[in-house]
Amino acid sequence: MKPYKIALVEAVSDLTHVYSRTCLPRVGLATIAALLDQNGYACDLWLNPMTDAEKQQLAHYDLVGVGSLSSTIREAYNLCDELKQKGVTVVMGGPHASFLPEEALGHCDYVIRGEGEAPFLALVNALEKGENPNTIAGLSYKINGSGCRHNDRSDFLDLSTLPSPNFTLSPQIGRDEIPPIVITSRGCPHDCSFCSVTPLFGRKYRFKTHEQVIEELRPVQHRSVCFGDDNFGANPARAKSLLRELIKQKAVPLRWSGQICVNAARDEELLDLMEETRCRIVYVGVESVDPSTLKKYGKVHNVDAVRQCVENLHKHNIGIHGMFVVDSKDSPEAPKNIVDYAIQTDMDTIQVFSITPFPGTRAHTENKDNLLHSHWNRYDGMHVVARPEQCSAYEMQKAIVDQMKRFYSLPRVMTAYRRKRGWRVSYRMGGNILLRRWIKENADYMESLKAYG
């Protein structure tokens, strides 16, 4: 084992957000950890909140890589600043740092933009040998006296050539505690204006082999598994082939969930296979019930297709979590219209987000003059951060919260039961609890929005 010692840390926020009740880490760092281990480097992986004592240990590593989203970048920067003061070499990655590398370089030594596996390994090799990193694709770093250097990004990786995430490299995760999340693909053929997936991973859809997916499923097959693809059903032929192989190889999990688009629910063969493989619920990017907003977002479905999507899924005993986004051009009636529609169509669970202009997205460019602030920890979808055109920011935030409260009201929790979807009761109760916690935590934020007029 080479003496060069590396730690990989996922920045974690303790703020309540829509995924607070699901303890599933992102798999990017676990994949990089597997690649480093495969190449003989000592690597420790930290994916859960760290104690002060664990953070102190990071000062003893040669290099620390820190991954982050926009909503956790504050925690990431604080950690990087502490490590830099102790003389540790720090590398940052993830969507936020990828699109704002010069901001991130104020807190670290190197930024890897885009897919991090190959560049991270190349950087470790270069640093260990004392070589210049100027040929490493996707790397950004400061040059003394002449600003920052941003190397060109490389071509997208062939996903099937990468090792599977190795969660056992984490001191926080035992071999019988492997997170039940499996990523089978990268990229998305769609190009939604508010989504960073396409600018980060491209529109070309890349897959792991069926064999690799099944190998990753085996240790968690007895649990509820999340297929964490950005769009599991974007290539229906491939999705159906994979599900058939799960059946053939007796690799069907206890139950599973994943993200699909509205139009995927028109494929009866796909739905049959999803039902046979015990799919419990899918997360569907409905986004809006306003045709003009759907067009602006770049969605390819229409409102009528959404109703058929819900009916088709329920016919196959599959639940739907409807994901909606209220645009900055929408009126304060938009959240009510969304919840009215969700109730009429009997969606199982929903989320109603305010448009969040993440760096790197078209939505960021379109709303750059309407941003209320750059407190990135509030860029999580649940906070209004772009000034609405037809009402105040406070009115829009209150409208969203009020309508979410209506959807997740206790009477609707108590009447949520449906045959073969009895889990709806606990899911909606979870939504009720999460929402009440969020409202309590964000009372000051909601009050602060009044200052924006």
XYZ file of C-alpha atoms in Angstrom:
453
model
C 0.000 0.000 0.000
C 1.417 3.393 -0.942
C 2.182 5.766 1.965
C 0.205 8.663 0.470
C -2.864 8.858 2.739
C -6.167 10.303 1.499
C -9.497 11.152 3.094
C -12.705 11.838 1.163
C -15.409 13.817 2.965
C -18.997 14.557 1.934
C -20.120 17.877 3.409
C -23.328 17.439 5.402
C -25.812 20.055 6.613
C -27.966 19.690 9.711
C -30.692 21.880 8.215
C -34.049 20.241 7.475
C -34.677 19.611 3.787
C -36.888 17.406 1.651
C -34.501 14.446 1.906
C -33.911 14.694 5.666
C -35.821 11.478 6.298
C -33.802 9.451 3.780
C -30.263 8.613 4.884
C -28.800 7.866 1.469
C -25.406 9.366 0.597
C -24.284 10.428 -2.839
C -22.121 7.742 -4.432
C -19.501 9.895 -6.181
C -16.934 9.897 -3.378
C -17.486 6.196 -2.691
C -16.671 5.510 -6.346
C -13.512 7.640 -6.204
C -12.554 5.826 -2.996
C -12.952 2.480 -4.771
C -10.759 3.669 -7.646
C -8.036 4.897 -5.282
C -8.132 1.646 -3.331
C -7.925 -0.300 -6.596
C -4.760 1.640 -7.416
C -3.114 0.963 -4.065
C -3.802 4.185 -2.175
C -4.873 4.260 1.479
C -8.222 6.029 1.511
C -10.807 6.686 4.222
C -14.336 7.754 3.371
C -16.496 10.038 5.522
C -20.115 10.319 4.362
C -22.019 10.915 7.598
C -21.792 13.887 9.984
C -18.369 13.880 11.653
C -17.644 14.368 15.329
C -15.120 17.020 16.377
C -12.652 14.245 17.157
C -13.067 12.764 13.669
C -12.532 16.186 12.088
C -9.318 16.555 14.073
C -8.073 13.319 12.497
C -8.251 14.864 9.025
C -5.173 16.973 9.788
C -3.077 13.785 9.608
C -3.904 13.010 5.962
C -1.724 14.039 3.011
C -4.743 15.087 0.975
C -8.437 15.603 1.740
C -11.095 15.669 -0.982
C -14.359 17.405 -0.100
C -17.602 16.936 -2.049
C -20.563 19.258 -1.770
C -23.837 20.503 -3.204
C -24.771 24.190 -3.193
C -26.898 23.648 -0.086
C -23.938 22.176 1.829
C -21.181 24.388 0.433
C -21.075 26.513 3.600
C -20.136 23.456 5.660
C -17.664 22.397 2.956
C -15.923 25.783 2.896
C -15.686 25.898 6.702
C -14.050 22.465 6.748
C -11.678 23.363 3.920
C -10.639 26.572 5.689
C -9.834 24.638 8.872
C -7.781 22.075 6.955
C -5.905 24.710 4.964
C -4.893 26.438 8.200
C -3.366 23.127 9.302
C -1.372 22.785 6.087
C -3.444 19.991 4.526
C -3.763 19.880 0.730
C -7.483 20.194 -0.080
C -9.370 19.283 -3.265
C -13.019 20.188 -3.874
C -15.558 18.694 -6.267
C -19.278 18.436 -6.889
C -21.701 20.568 -8.892
C -21.278 23.827 -6.979
C -17.489 23.889 -7.111
C -17.600 22.702 -10.741
C -19.557 25.760 -11.854
C -17.996 28.289 -9.444
C -14.380 27.082 -9.307
C -12.846 30.469 -8.538
C -15.161 30.916 -5.556
C -14.186 27.443 -4.325
C -10.457 28.131 -4.831
C -10.745 30.750 -2.117
C -11.008 27.801 0.270
C -8.984 24.969 -1.283
C -5.957 24.148 -3.429
C -7.623 22.383 -6.364
C -11.093 22.048 -7.854
C -12.125 19.129 -10.038
C -14.888 20.200 -12.416
C -17.379 17.603 -13.597
C -16.804 13.875 -13.228
C -14.132 13.401 -10.613
C -12.916 9.800 -10.784
C -10.186 9.946 -13.446
C -8.992 13.509 -12.651
C -8.762 12.790 -8.911
C -6.621 9.709 -9.442
C -4.429 11.619 -11.913
C -4.026 14.479 -9.420
C -3.010 12.131 -6.607
C -0.430 10.510 -8.883
C 0.947 13.919 -9.882
C 1.138 15.284 -6.333
C 2.799 12.158 -5.005
C 5.473 12.397 -7.705
C 5.826 16.191 -7.509
C 4.696 16.631 -11.114
C 2.929 19.629 -12.644
C -0.857 19.032 -12.867
C -1.300 21.237 -15.943
C -2.349 18.319 -18.166
C -5.035 16.930 -15.867
C -8.430 17.371 -17.523
C -11.106 19.249 -15.580
C -8.691 20.616 -12.982
C -8.729 24.218 -11.740
C -6.071 25.741 -9.492
C -4.388 29.017 -8.656
C -1.181 30.119 -10.368
C 0.971 32.459 -8.304
C 0.670 35.998 -9.599
C -1.441 35.116 -12.643
C -4.883 34.166 -11.434
C -6.428 30.742 -11.921
C -5.822 28.016 -14.463
C -8.783 25.975 -15.730
C -7.739 22.910 -17.698
C -10.135 21.758 -20.398
C -12.646 19.132 -19.313
C -12.176 15.619 -20.582
C -14.651 13.480 -22.480
C -17.318 11.829 -20.359
C -16.347 8.531 -18.771
C -17.476 5.083 -19.806
C -19.376 4.204 -16.638
C -18.845 0.472 -17.110
C -15.063 0.938 -16.675
C -15.377 2.362 -13.163
C -15.352 0.206 -10.028
C -18.482 -0.004 -7.899
C -18.730 2.381 -4.922
C -16.873 0.950 -1.927
C -18.734 2.084 1.179
C -16.718 -0.312 3.345
C -13.795 2.128 3.126
C -15.718 4.358 5.533
C -14.968 4.009 9.248
C -18.592 5.090 9.753
C -20.173 2.214 7.795
C -20.008 -1.465 8.681
C -20.144 -4.255 6.102
C -23.743 -4.962 7.089
C -24.673 -1.255 6.853
C -24.002 -0.566 3.177
C -26.399 2.193 2.025
C -29.123 0.736 -0.231
C -28.516 3.094 -3.144
C -27.462 1.884 -6.597
C -26.613 4.126 -9.552
C -26.988 2.352 -12.890
C -26.413 5.276 -15.272
C -25.204 8.841 -15.722
C -26.461 11.642 -17.906
C -29.948 12.554 -19.049
C -31.258 13.073 -22.588
C -33.499 15.911 -21.401
C -32.299 19.449 -20.760
C -34.509 20.997 -18.073
C -33.637 24.644 -17.470
C -33.335 24.321 -13.686
C -31.353 21.061 -13.576
C -27.567 20.801 -13.287
C -27.407 17.163 -14.413
C -27.002 17.904 -18.118
C -24.288 20.601 -17.779
C -22.460 18.379 -15.271
C -22.838 14.905 -16.825
C -24.012 15.621 -20.370
C -27.014 14.417 -22.365
C -25.381 11.185 -23.461
C -26.824 8.358 -21.409
C -24.093 6.027 -20.081
C -24.698 2.732 -18.292
C -23.147 0.226 -15.966
C -23.380 -3.359 -17.127
C -26.246 -5.494 -15.845
C -23.676 -7.683 -14.088
C -22.222 -4.757 -12.173
C -25.655 -3.511 -11.118
C -26.589 -6.960 -9.835
C -23.275 -7.256 -7.975
C -24.025 -3.951 -6.222
C -27.558 -5.084 -5.421
C -26.631 -8.361 -3.739
C -25.483 -6.923 -0.364
C -28.666 -4.789 -0.037
C -31.159 -7.010 -1.861
C -33.057 -7.729 1.364
C -33.780 -4.023 1.858
C -35.670 -1.184 0.230
C -33.342 -0.021 -2.558
C -33.203 3.338 -4.284
C -32.019 3.418 -7.879
C -30.401 6.837 -7.705
C -30.234 7.503 -11.454
C -31.300 10.971 -12.535
C -33.711 9.296 -14.949
C -33.993 5.519 -14.531
C -36.407 5.101 -17.436
C -34.899 7.524 -19.949
C -33.890 4.572 -22.127
C -36.920 2.244 -21.824
C -35.311 -0.644 -23.713
C -32.327 -0.673 -21.386
C -34.499 -0.280 -18.248
C -36.654 -3.232 -19.302
C -33.609 -5.336 -20.125
C -32.135 -4.639 -16.687
C -35.378 -5.463 -14.861
C -35.714 -8.729 -16.793
C -32.156 -9.625 -15.784
C -32.931 -8.907 -12.124
C -35.789 -11.387 -12.356
C -33.682 -13.962 -14.203
C -30.778 -13.702 -11.735
C -33.077 -13.625 -8.684
C -31.689 -10.213 -7.791
C -35.008 -8.431 -7.222
C -34.785 -6.320 -4.036
C -37.357 -6.323 -1.251
C -38.780 -3.235 -2.954
C -37.345 -0.319 -4.871
C -37.861 3.285 -5.913
C -36.397 5.467 -8.632
C -36.881 8.540 -10.767
C -38.657 8.437 -14.118
C -40.192 10.979 -16.463
C -43.931 11.364 -17.114
C -43.865 9.763 -20.546
C -42.137 6.600 -19.284
C -45.418 5.649 -17.590
C -46.996 5.163 -21.033
C -44.937 2.011 -21.556
C -47.130 -0.838 -20.294
C -44.355 -3.411 -20.650
C -42.049 -1.285 -18.516
C -44.753 -0.817 -15.884
C -45.461 -4.557 -15.824
C -41.779 -5.245 -15.145
C -41.617 -2.518 -12.503
C -44.573 -4.074 -10.718
C -43.119 -7.577 -10.989
C -39.819 -6.378 -9.493
C -41.652 -4.764 -6.562
C -41.301 -1.074 -7.395
C -43.044 0.793 -4.577
C -42.861 4.436 -5.681
C -41.326 6.549 -8.423
C -40.288 10.194 -8.314
C -41.687 11.993 -11.335
C -40.640 15.453 -12.512
C -44.091 16.863 -13.254
C -42.808 20.397 -12.513
C -45.944 22.396 -13.372
C -49.629 22.258 -14.318
C -49.225 25.374 -16.477
C -48.456 24.511 -20.153
C -46.444 27.706 -20.686
C -44.255 26.969 -17.665
C -43.676 23.404 -18.857
C -42.515 24.771 -22.206
C -40.184 27.250 -20.513
C -38.649 24.494 -18.377
C -37.980 22.388 -21.472
C -40.312 19.558 -20.451
C -41.533 17.274 -23.244
C -44.801 16.148 -21.640
C -48.150 17.947 -21.431
C -50.561 18.267 -18.512
C -52.948 15.618 -19.860
C -50.101 13.102 -19.884
C -49.577 13.641 -16.165
C -53.073 12.449 -15.266
C -52.573 9.344 -17.426
C -49.179 8.793 -15.788
C -50.756 8.720 -12.310
C -53.534 6.377 -13.435
C -51.123 3.982 -15.152
C -48.808 3.825 -12.155
C -51.657 3.202 -9.718
C -53.078 0.511 -11.985
C -49.762 -1.297 -11.459
C -49.797 -0.622 -7.687
C -46.884 1.818 -7.998
C -46.955 5.081 -6.085
C -45.996 8.483 -7.436
C -44.099 11.268 -5.721
C -44.892 14.333 -7.824
C -42.062 16.867 -8.031
C -43.175 20.420 -8.836
C -41.356 23.728 -9.305
C -42.961 27.168 -8.947
C -41.324 29.587 -11.380
C -40.353 33.189 -10.615
C -42.841 34.283 -13.290
C -45.714 32.357 -11.669
C -48.443 34.007 -9.619
C -49.004 33.098 -5.945
C -51.937 30.997 -7.179
C -49.513 28.517 -8.749
C -48.890 26.493 -5.558
C -52.646 26.185 -4.975
C -53.214 25.045 -8.551
C -50.474 22.431 -8.140
C -51.903 21.025 -4.911
C -55.452 21.088 -6.320
C -54.209 19.002 -9.244
C -52.215 16.635 -7.018
C -55.283 16.006 -4.852
C -57.605 15.570 -7.839
C -55.296 12.993 -9.423
C -54.632 11.281 -6.066
C -50.860 11.626 -6.124
C -49.384 9.753 -3.185
C -46.794 12.330 -2.086
C -45.477 15.579 -3.553
C -42.898 18.298 -3.181
C -43.483 21.897 -4.257
C -40.216 23.775 -4.701
C -39.533 27.371 -5.548
C -37.341 27.769 -8.618
C -33.760 27.418 -7.413
C -31.228 28.896 -9.848
C -28.304 26.576 -9.180
C -24.976 27.736 -10.647
C -24.396 26.223 -14.075
C -28.076 26.026 -15.050
C -30.060 28.101 -17.525
C -32.311 29.062 -14.633
C -29.329 30.739 -12.993
C -28.665 32.786 -16.107
C -32.350 33.673 -16.505
C -32.716 34.732 -12.869
C -29.284 36.245 -12.183
C -30.785 39.730 -11.791
C -33.583 38.448 -9.544
C -31.547 36.566 -6.944
C -32.398 37.702 -3.428
C -29.056 36.576 -1.998
C -26.257 34.046 -2.374
C -26.662 32.291 0.966
C -26.034 28.941 -0.685
C -27.284 26.896 2.269
C -30.768 28.134 1.338
C -30.443 26.873 -2.246
C -32.242 23.606 -1.572
C -35.580 24.126 -3.328
C -37.532 24.730 -0.146
C -36.547 28.398 0.171
C -37.609 31.207 -2.151
C -34.308 32.670 -3.385
C -35.398 34.324 -6.661
C -37.644 37.382 -6.605
C -41.119 36.541 -8.011
C -42.511 38.900 -10.648
C -46.169 38.844 -9.559
C -45.888 39.017 -5.776
C -43.399 39.476 -2.969
C -40.919 36.774 -2.004
C -42.661 36.423 1.349
C -46.068 35.940 -0.294
C -44.707 33.222 -2.568
C -42.910 31.449 0.277
C -46.063 31.559 2.408
C -48.204 30.312 -0.484
C -45.909 27.319 -1.008
C -45.806 26.473 2.711
C -49.569 26.861 3.123
C -50.302 24.551 0.204
C -47.788 21.946 1.367
C -49.510 22.084 4.770
C -52.831 21.469 3.010
C -51.522 18.442 1.138
C -49.879 16.947 4.240
C -52.651 17.880 6.694
C -53.513 15.335 9.393
C -56.966 14.603 7.904
C -55.277 13.738 4.585
C -52.741 11.592 6.438
C -55.508 9.667 8.171
C -57.411 9.074 4.920
C -54.344 8.197 2.808
C -54.750 4.415 2.913
C -55.251 2.663 -0.416
C -55.353 -1.060 -1.070
C -51.802 -2.289 -1.847
C -50.504 1.208 -1.049
C -51.032 1.282 2.697
C -47.557 2.767 3.089
C -49.075 6.099 2.004
C -50.181 6.757 5.583
C -46.642 6.640 7.019
C -45.172 8.479 4.027
C -47.626 11.347 4.388
C -47.148 11.430 8.145
C -43.434 11.738 7.457
C -44.176 14.667 5.158
C -46.304 16.289 7.845
C -43.553 15.947 10.468
C -40.840 17.171 8.086
C -42.874 20.211 7.072
C -43.627 21.222 10.648
C -39.946 20.922 11.523
C -38.974 23.030 8.507
C -41.480 25.769 9.373
C -40.140 25.969 12.923
C -36.526 26.133 11.766
C -37.212 28.743 9.086
C -39.476 31.199 10.887
C -36.677 33.778 10.849
C -36.003 33.206 7.144
C -39.642 33.696 6.245
C -39.720 36.880 8.295
C -36.551 38.119 6.596
C -38.214 37.808 3.179
C -40.505 40.705 4.083
C -37.517 43.026 3.743
C -37.316 42.299 0.010
C -40.724 43.833 -0.644
